[in-house]
Short mmCIF file of C-alpha atoms in Angstrom, two decimals:
data_model
loop_
_atom_site.label_atom_id
_atom_site.label_comp_id
_atom_site.label_asym_id
_atom_site.label_seq_id
_atom_site.Cartn_x
_atom_site.Cartn_y
_atom_site.Cartn_z
CA MET A 1 0.00 0.00 0.00
CA ASP A 2 1.23 3.47 -0.96
CA VAL A 3 0.63 5.48 2.19
CA THR A 4 0.81 8.72 0.18
CA ASP A 5 -1.93 7.66 -2.26
CA GLU A 6 -4.12 10.73 -2.72
CA PRO A 7 -7.47 9.01 -3.50
CA THR A 8 -7.11 6.87 -0.37
CA TRP A 9 -6.39 9.92 1.78
CA LEU A 10 -9.42 11.66 0.28
CA ARG A 11 -11.56 8.72 1.36
CA VAL A 12 -10.05 9.00 4.86
CA PHE A 13 -10.92 12.71 5.09
CA SER A 14 -14.42 12.11 3.71
CA THR A 15 -15.11 9.30 6.17
CA VAL A 16 -14.11 11.37 9.17
CA LEU A 17 -15.99 14.49 8.04
CA LEU A 18 -19.20 12.58 7.38
CA ARG A 19 -19.12 10.72 10.69
CA ALA A 20 -18.24 13.87 12.63
CA HIS A 21 -21.71 15.31 12.05
CA LEU A 22 -23.26 12.84 14.49
CA TRP A 23 -20.39 11.32 16.44
CA GLN A 24 -20.19 11.50 20.21
CA ALA A 25 -16.91 12.49 21.81
CA ASP A 26 -16.23 8.95 23.02
CA GLN A 27 -16.48 7.72 19.41
CA ILE A 28 -13.71 9.95 18.03
CA ALA A 29 -10.80 7.57 18.64
CA GLU A 30 -12.63 4.60 17.11
CA THR A 31 -13.67 6.61 14.04
CA ILE A 32 -10.17 7.94 13.43
CA ASP A 33 -8.64 4.50 13.89
CA ALA A 34 -11.10 2.83 11.50
CA SER A 35 -10.70 5.54 8.86
CA MET A 36 -7.00 4.70 8.41
CA THR A 37 -7.28 0.93 8.22
CA GLU A 38 -6.95 1.00 4.44
CA LEU A 39 -3.63 2.86 4.71
CA GLY A 40 -2.24 0.49 7.35
CA ILE A 41 -1.57 3.45 9.65
CA THR A 42 -2.45 3.28 13.36
CA PRO A 43 -3.26 6.78 14.68
CA THR A 44 -3.45 7.67 18.38
CA VAL A 45 -4.76 11.05 19.48
CA TYR A 46 -3.16 12.64 22.56
CA LEU A 47 -4.71 15.64 24.31
CA VAL A 48 -2.60 17.94 26.46
CA ASP A 49 -3.82 18.41 30.03
CA HIS A 50 -4.83 21.83 31.34
CA GLU A 51 -1.53 22.35 33.14
CA GLN A 52 0.31 21.48 29.87
CA ARG A 53 2.62 18.96 31.49
CA ALA A 54 1.53 15.68 29.87
CA LEU A 55 -0.25 14.29 26.81
CA HIS A 56 -3.14 11.86 27.42
CA ALA A 57 -4.27 9.30 24.84
CA LEU A 58 -7.76 8.79 23.45
CA THR A 59 -8.05 5.11 22.46
CA PRO A 60 -10.78 2.96 20.87
CA ALA A 61 -12.62 0.50 23.08
CA GLY A 62 -10.61 -2.67 23.56
CA ARG A 63 -7.20 -1.11 22.90
CA PRO A 64 -4.94 -0.61 25.93
CA ARG A 65 -4.54 3.04 26.81
CA PRO A 66 -0.89 4.17 26.73
CA ALA A 67 0.55 5.93 29.75
CA PRO A 68 0.56 9.75 29.64
CA VAL A 69 3.56 11.15 27.76
CA PRO A 70 5.41 14.08 29.41
CA VAL A 71 5.66 17.28 27.37
CA ASP A 72 9.18 17.87 28.65
CA GLY A 73 11.75 15.27 27.59
CA SER A 74 9.82 13.29 24.94
CA VAL A 75 9.62 13.32 21.13
CA ALA A 76 5.85 13.80 21.38
CA GLY A 77 6.41 16.69 23.77
CA ARG A 78 8.89 18.36 21.43
CA ALA A 79 6.42 18.09 18.56
CA PHE A 80 3.80 19.75 20.78
CA ALA A 81 6.12 22.42 22.20
CA GLN A 82 7.79 23.38 18.93
CA ILE A 83 4.63 22.96 16.80
CA ARG A 84 6.70 20.81 14.44
CA SER A 85 6.19 17.31 13.07
CA LEU A 86 8.88 14.83 14.12
CA ALA A 87 9.71 11.36 12.79
CA ALA A 88 10.77 8.74 15.32
CA ALA A 89 11.40 5.03 15.76
CA GLY A 90 8.28 2.92 16.30
CA ASP A 91 7.61 -0.71 17.10
CA ASP A 92 10.02 -3.24 15.53
CA ASP A 93 10.84 -1.95 12.04
CA ARG A 94 7.85 0.38 11.92
CA ARG A 95 8.25 4.13 12.03
CA ARG A 96 6.01 6.93 13.18
CA TRP A 97 5.22 10.62 12.80
CA TRP A 98 4.42 12.70 15.87
CA VAL A 99 2.33 15.59 14.50
CA PRO A 100 1.10 18.63 16.47
CA MET A 101 -2.67 18.92 16.59
CA ILE A 102 -3.96 22.48 16.61
CA ASP A 103 -7.26 24.28 16.18
CA GLY A 104 -6.34 27.39 14.25
CA THR A 105 -3.30 28.21 16.37
CA THR A 106 -4.41 26.73 19.70
CA ARG A 107 -2.32 23.70 20.66
CA ILE A 108 -4.59 20.79 21.59
CA GLY A 109 -2.14 17.90 21.59
CA VAL A 110 -0.49 15.59 19.07
CA ILE A 111 -1.36 12.61 16.90
CA ASP A 112 0.95 9.59 16.80
CA PHE A 113 0.84 8.10 13.29
CA LEU A 114 2.36 4.59 13.52
CA LEU A 115 3.26 3.62 9.95
CA PRO A 116 3.25 0.18 8.37
CA ALA A 117 6.65 -1.39 7.65
CA GLY A 118 8.23 -0.18 4.44
CA PRO A 119 7.21 3.43 3.71
CA ASP A 120 9.80 6.18 3.87
CA PRO A 121 8.95 8.07 7.09
CA GLY A 122 10.86 11.09 5.81
CA SER A 123 8.55 11.58 2.83
CA PRO A 124 7.44 15.25 2.68
CA VAL A 125 4.18 14.14 1.04
CA LEU A 126 3.41 11.74 3.88
CA GLN A 127 4.25 14.44 6.43
CA GLN A 128 1.93 16.88 4.70
CA ARG A 129 -0.92 14.34 4.60
CA CYS A 130 -0.51 13.65 8.32
CA GLU A 131 -0.39 17.38 9.16
CA LEU A 132 -3.57 18.08 7.19
CA PHE A 133 -5.32 15.20 8.93
CA ALA A 134 -4.15 16.39 12.36
CA GLY A 135 -5.42 19.89 11.55
CA LEU A 136 -8.83 18.51 10.60
CA ILE A 137 -9.06 16.43 13.78
CA GLY A 138 -8.02 19.45 15.87
CA HIS A 139 -10.88 21.51 14.45
CA LEU A 140 -13.39 18.68 14.87
CA ILE A 141 -12.38 18.00 18.46
CA ILE A 142 -12.96 21.64 19.46
CA THR A 143 -16.40 21.65 17.81
CA THR A 144 -17.23 18.41 19.62
CA VAL A 145 -16.22 19.54 23.14
CA PRO A 146 -19.59 21.23 23.93
CA ARG A 147 -21.55 18.05 23.10
CA GLY A 148 -20.56 16.27 26.31
CA ASP A 149 -17.98 15.93 29.07
CA HIS A 150 -15.78 13.17 27.63
CA LEU A 151 -13.10 15.39 26.09
CA SER A 152 -13.05 17.82 29.01
CA LEU A 153 -12.52 14.94 31.43
CA ALA A 154 -9.77 13.48 29.23
CA ARG A 155 -7.70 16.65 29.78
CA ARG A 156 -8.11 16.78 33.56
CA THR A 157 -5.84 15.27 36.14
CA ARG A 158 -8.04 16.31 39.06
CA SER A 159 -11.31 18.04 39.92
CA MET A 160 -11.90 21.64 38.86
CA SER A 161 -13.33 24.43 40.99
CA VAL A 162 -16.50 26.33 40.08
CA ALA A 163 -14.47 29.49 39.38
CA SER A 164 -12.20 27.56 37.01
CA GLU A 165 -15.21 26.22 35.11
CA LEU A 166 -16.37 29.81 34.81
CA LEU A 167 -13.15 31.52 33.69
CA LEU A 168 -10.96 29.07 31.76
CA GLN A 169 -11.03 29.71 28.01
CA PRO A 170 -8.89 29.09 24.89
CA LEU A 171 -5.24 30.02 25.37
CA THR A 172 -4.13 31.20 21.94
CA ILE A 173 -5.16 33.28 18.96
CA ALA A 174 -3.24 34.52 15.92
CA CYS A 175 -3.71 36.30 12.63
CA ASP A 176 -1.27 37.03 9.83
CA ARG A 177 0.24 40.02 11.71
CA ALA A 178 0.20 39.07 15.37
CA ALA A 179 0.08 36.25 17.89
CA VAL A 180 -1.45 36.19 21.37
CA SER A 181 -1.14 33.46 23.98
CA ALA A 182 -2.15 33.24 27.64
CA MET A 183 -2.03 30.84 30.58
CA LEU A 184 -3.73 30.89 33.96
CA GLN A 185 -2.50 28.94 36.99
CA PRO A 186 -3.59 27.13 39.11
CA CYS A 187 -5.88 26.02 36.29
CA TYR A 188 -7.97 23.71 38.50
CA ASP A 189 -8.54 26.26 41.27
CA VAL A 190 -8.81 29.73 39.75
CA GLY A 191 -9.17 32.40 42.40
CA GLY A 192 -10.19 35.46 40.37
CA ASP A 193 -7.82 36.04 37.43
CA GLY A 194 -9.04 36.23 33.86
CA TYR A 195 -8.07 37.38 30.39
CA ASP A 196 -9.69 38.13 27.06
CA TYR A 197 -8.74 38.94 23.49
CA ALA A 198 -10.34 39.72 20.15
CA VAL A 199 -8.78 40.38 16.74
CA ASP A 200 -10.90 42.15 14.13
CA ALA A 201 -9.83 44.05 11.01
CA ASP A 202 -6.79 46.15 12.00
CA LEU A 203 -7.19 45.94 15.81
CA ALA A 204 -6.09 43.37 18.37
CA ARG A 205 -7.78 43.93 21.74
CA LEU A 206 -6.28 42.43 24.89
CA SER A 207 -7.18 42.43 28.55
CA ILE A 208 -5.96 40.81 31.74
CA LEU A 209 -7.90 41.01 35.01
CA ASP A 210 -7.43 40.19 38.69
CA GLY A 211 -10.47 40.17 40.98
CA VAL A 212 -9.84 41.16 44.58
CA GLY A 213 -9.77 38.19 46.95
CA ARG A 214 -9.95 34.51 46.00
CA GLY A 215 -12.55 31.87 45.30
CA LEU A 216 -15.94 31.98 43.66
CA ARG A 217 -16.86 35.56 44.65
CA ALA A 218 -13.62 36.88 43.18
CA GLY A 219 -14.25 34.75 40.09
CA LEU A 220 -17.78 36.12 39.78
CA ALA A 221 -16.48 39.69 39.98
CA THR A 222 -13.95 38.98 37.23
CA ALA A 223 -16.63 37.28 35.12
CA VAL A 224 -18.91 40.31 35.48
CA ALA A 225 -16.08 42.66 34.52
CA LEU A 226 -15.13 40.51 31.51
CA ALA A 227 -18.72 40.34 30.29
CA ALA A 228 -19.11 44.11 30.70
CA LEU A 229 -15.89 44.80 28.79
CA ARG A 230 -16.98 42.52 25.94
CA ALA A 231 -20.44 44.04 25.76
CA ALA A 232 -19.02 47.58 25.66
CA ARG A 233 -16.35 46.62 23.13
CA ARG A 234 -18.93 45.02 20.84
CA ASP A 235 -21.07 48.13 21.23
CA GLY A 236 -18.24 50.19 19.75
CA ARG A 237 -17.01 51.87 22.94
CA ASP A 238 -13.38 52.84 23.37
CA LEU A 239 -11.11 51.75 26.24
CA VAL A 240 -12.43 54.47 28.58
CA GLY A 241 -16.02 53.55 27.74
CA GLN A 242 -15.31 49.87 28.32
CA ALA A 243 -13.78 50.55 31.73
CA ARG A 244 -16.70 52.73 32.79
CA THR A 245 -19.16 50.03 31.70
CA ALA A 246 -17.28 47.56 33.90
CA ASP A 247 -17.37 50.07 36.79
CA ALA A 248 -21.15 50.29 36.51
CA ALA A 249 -21.68 46.53 36.17
CA LEU A 250 -19.59 45.75 39.25
CA GLY A 251 -21.40 48.42 41.25
CA GLU A 252 -24.78 46.99 40.26
CA GLN A 253 -23.92 43.37 41.08
CA PHE A 254 -21.95 43.74 44.32
CA THR A 255 -22.71 45.71 47.46
CA ASP A 256 -19.33 45.17 49.16
CA ALA A 257 -17.25 47.61 47.05
CA ARG A 258 -15.73 44.70 45.11
CA PHE A 259 -13.18 45.71 42.47
CA VAL A 260 -11.01 44.20 39.75
CA THR A 261 -7.58 45.38 38.62
CA ALA A 262 -6.96 45.19 34.89
CA VAL A 263 -4.98 46.19 31.85
CA LEU A 264 -7.01 46.97 28.72
CA ALA A 265 -5.10 47.37 25.47
CA GLU A 266 -5.67 47.93 21.76
CA LEU A 267 -2.94 47.23 19.21
CA ASP A 268 -3.21 48.75 15.74
CA LEU A 269 -1.99 45.93 13.50
CA ASP A 270 -1.11 48.33 10.69
CA THR A 271 0.93 50.91 12.61
CA GLY A 272 2.02 49.12 15.80
CA VAL A 273 0.47 51.80 18.01
CA LEU A 274 -0.55 50.29 21.36
CA ARG A 275 -3.15 52.13 23.44
CA LEU A 276 -3.12 51.10 27.09
CA LEU A 277 -5.38 51.67 30.09
CA SER A 278 -4.07 50.31 33.39
CA ALA A 279 -6.67 50.02 36.15
CA GLY A 280 -4.58 49.55 39.28
CA HIS A 281 -2.64 46.72 37.67
CA PRO A 282 1.10 45.94 37.22
CA ALA A 283 2.57 47.60 34.11
CA PRO A 284 3.22 45.27 31.12
CA LEU A 285 6.77 44.51 29.99
CA LEU A 286 8.05 45.38 26.50
CA LEU A 287 10.43 42.89 24.88
CA ARG A 288 12.50 43.89 21.84
CA ALA A 289 15.11 41.83 20.01
CA GLY A 290 15.16 39.16 22.71
CA ARG A 291 15.45 41.40 25.77
CA VAL A 292 13.17 43.39 28.04
CA VAL A 293 13.59 47.09 27.35
CA GLY A 294 11.23 48.39 30.03
CA GLU A 295 7.74 48.67 31.43
CA LEU A 296 4.86 50.24 29.52
CA GLU A 297 3.84 53.00 31.89
CA GLY A 298 1.04 55.52 31.77
CA GLY A 299 -2.69 55.26 31.21
CA ARG A 300 -3.31 54.84 34.93
CA ARG A 301 -6.74 54.85 36.52
CA THR A 302 -8.43 53.30 39.56
CA PRO A 303 -9.35 49.59 39.56
CA LEU A 304 -12.54 48.57 37.75
CA GLY A 305 -15.47 49.03 40.11
CA VAL A 306 -14.06 52.31 41.46
CA ALA A 307 -15.22 55.09 39.12
CA ASP A 308 -12.48 57.32 37.71
CA PRO A 309 -13.57 60.24 35.48
CA HIS A 310 -9.98 61.26 34.71
CA GLY A 311 -8.21 58.10 33.49
CA ARG A 312 -7.06 58.25 29.87
CA PRO A 313 -5.13 55.70 27.79
CA ALA A 314 -1.41 56.02 27.12
CA GLU A 315 0.06 55.38 23.67
CA HIS A 316 3.21 53.41 22.85
CA ARG A 317 4.60 52.71 19.40
CA LEU A 318 5.84 49.16 18.89
CA GLU A 319 8.47 48.04 16.40
CA PRO A 320 7.97 44.95 14.22
CA GLY A 321 8.77 41.84 16.27
CA ASP A 322 8.09 43.52 19.64
CA GLN A 323 6.41 41.48 22.37
CA VAL A 324 4.18 42.79 25.15
CA LEU A 325 3.91 40.67 28.30
CA LEU A 326 0.92 41.26 30.60
CA PHE A 327 0.80 39.54 33.99
CA THR A 328 -0.99 39.52 37.34
CA ASP A 329 0.71 40.07 40.68
CA GLY A 330 0.46 36.35 41.43
CA ILE A 331 3.40 35.93 39.01
CA THR A 332 5.81 38.37 40.61
CA GLU A 333 4.70 37.78 44.22
CA ALA A 334 5.04 33.97 44.14
CA ARG A 335 7.41 32.99 46.98
CA ASP A 336 9.84 30.12 47.47
CA ALA A 337 10.59 28.34 50.77
CA THR A 338 12.78 31.22 51.95
CA GLY A 339 10.12 33.83 51.21
CA GLU A 340 11.90 35.23 48.14
CA GLN A 341 9.53 36.54 45.52
CA PHE A 342 9.69 35.49 41.88
CA GLY A 343 9.89 39.18 41.05
CA VAL A 344 9.72 41.32 37.94
CA HIS A 345 13.48 41.02 37.34
CA ARG A 346 13.35 37.20 37.17
CA LEU A 347 10.26 37.33 34.96
CA ALA A 348 11.96 39.79 32.62
CA GLU A 349 15.14 37.71 32.45
CA LEU A 350 13.34 34.47 31.61
CA ALA A 351 11.02 36.18 29.13
CA GLY A 352 14.04 37.65 27.36
CA GLN A 353 15.76 34.26 27.16
CA HIS A 354 12.70 32.61 25.61
CA ALA A 355 12.17 35.50 23.19
CA ALA A 356 15.79 35.27 22.06
CA ALA A 357 15.33 31.52 21.46
CA GLY A 358 12.52 32.25 18.99
CA LEU A 359 10.00 29.98 20.73
CA PRO A 360 6.35 30.09 19.65
CA ALA A 361 4.34 32.41 21.91
CA PRO A 362 2.33 29.62 23.59
CA GLU A 363 5.53 27.72 24.44
CA THR A 364 7.12 30.84 25.92
CA VAL A 365 4.05 31.35 28.11
CA ARG A 366 3.98 27.67 29.12
CA ARG A 367 7.61 27.74 30.23
CA LEU A 368 7.25 31.02 32.11
CA SER A 369 4.15 29.75 33.89
CA HIS A 370 5.85 26.52 34.92
CA ALA A 371 8.89 28.45 36.16
CA VAL A 372 6.59 30.36 38.52
CA ILE A 373 4.98 27.14 39.76
CA GLU A 374 8.36 25.53 40.37
CA HIS A 375 9.54 28.60 42.28
CA GLN A 376 6.63 28.44 44.71
CA HIS A 377 6.79 26.61 48.01
CA GLY A 378 3.50 24.88 48.75
CA PRO A 379 0.08 25.76 47.32
CA PRO A 380 -0.07 29.11 45.46
CA ALA A 381 -1.34 32.03 47.50
CA ASP A 382 -2.76 33.74 44.42
CA ASP A 383 -3.56 33.14 40.77
CA ALA A 384 -0.68 33.60 38.35
CA THR A 385 -1.67 34.67 34.84
CA LEU A 386 0.38 35.63 31.77
CA LEU A 387 -0.64 37.02 28.40
CA LEU A 388 1.95 37.51 25.65
CA ALA A 389 1.27 39.42 22.43
CA GLU A 390 3.76 39.72 19.56
CA TRP A 391 3.37 42.07 16.62
CA SER A 392 4.94 40.26 13.67
CA PRO A 393 4.01 37.90 10.82
CA ALA A 394 6.84 35.60 11.93
CA ALA A 395 5.16 35.11 15.32
CA ALA A 396 2.00 33.87 13.63
CA ARG A 397 3.94 31.51 11.34
CA ARG A 398 5.71 29.95 14.34
CA MET A 399 2.32 28.86 15.67
CA ILE A 400 1.38 26.54 12.81
CA PRO A 401 3.19 23.46 11.46
CA LEU A 402 4.85 24.33 8.18
CA ASN A 403 5.78 21.43 5.92
CA PRO A 404 9.18 22.27 4.32
#
C-alpha cells in the first residue's frame, strides 16, 4: 500500500468528516482508527492536560490506553512544544510521525501516526498528509467539546473548581500580523484572574484582570467585569467607555465595594500603536530583540469598580517583532521556601531568554508559567496569569506546522 496515495487519503478525510456530524466524543478515537485501516496506519490522538505537562491518549474501546507522555523530555512533547512534526522510531521496524494537533493556532495535543513497515517516514508528502489530517481532527475536536464531558474529562488530572469552570477559556489566537497566547495557573482552582482577546480588522484587543480576593466571589467579579468589557467593546465603545461600563456593572452586582484590577489594550496591527489603560494593575513589559527594554507606563486609573472620570489611555509605538507581556501580581509575588519573591526582574530575564530563542508564543508562556509554579513553596497564595502578544508575521507563522 502506498501510504501517500491521494485518493485513499481523500476517502479518509471524507469518512471522518461525514461521521463527525453525528459522532459522540467517546467515538472519536474509534472513528479515526477505522478511517486509516486502508492505509495500514495506526493513529493515536493525545490531548494535552490543562496544566500542559503531559499528553493523554484517546483510544478505541478494547485497545490498551498508553501511559501519559510528558511534554518535557519526549519526542511527542517536542512536537507539541515546537509545533513541528517529528519522525521517530516505532515498534520493531515500523516508524512513526508525531504531528502537532492544533485548532487554528491553539495547541490541543499531538497525533501519533504509527506507519506500516516499508514506507519512507521522511517523505514530505506523507508528512503533509498527516499534518492536514491532524489539523482537521483538531478543528473537529474543538467543535465536539460542547456536546458532552468526555473530552473535558480526558484533559483533567483532578477536579476543577467552580471558578475555574467559569473563567478558563482558549489560550491562543493569531492572525497574519500578530500572535497572542495566555495561561492561567492554578488552572484547577482559579481564584479570580481572567483574560480576554479579540482580533478584528486592524485591531487586536487584549485584557488581563485580577479580581480582589480569592474563590468563587472573586471569580464572579472577574466574570462580570469581563462580560461588561466585551459588551461595551462590541457596542463600539473605546477603552475608557469599556472601563466605565465595567465600573457600573460591578457596582450593580456587588454591594461590598468589590473591584477588579486590569490592563485593557488595543494594538493597531497596521501601525504598531498600542493604546493602554491600566486600572490599578502591574505595568506590562516590553520585549524587543530578545530582551526586556522596560515597562509600559502611563494610562493609569483606579481599579474597575471604582469610578475614575480622569483616566485616559497612554500610547506606545511598537516596532515589528516587539512582544508585550501582561501579567498579574500572582506571578511576581510567588514565593519560594525562603520567602523570596519570583519578582519582575526574574520574569523579565526568563522572558528575554525565551524570546531570544525564537520559541512560539504559547511555548514561551507555558515555560514562564511553569517556572513560577516551580519557584513556589506549597500551594499558590494567588492566581498567576500571563498574556503575551507579539506584533509580527513571523510570530504567527511559528504557531502553525509548516511542511518544508
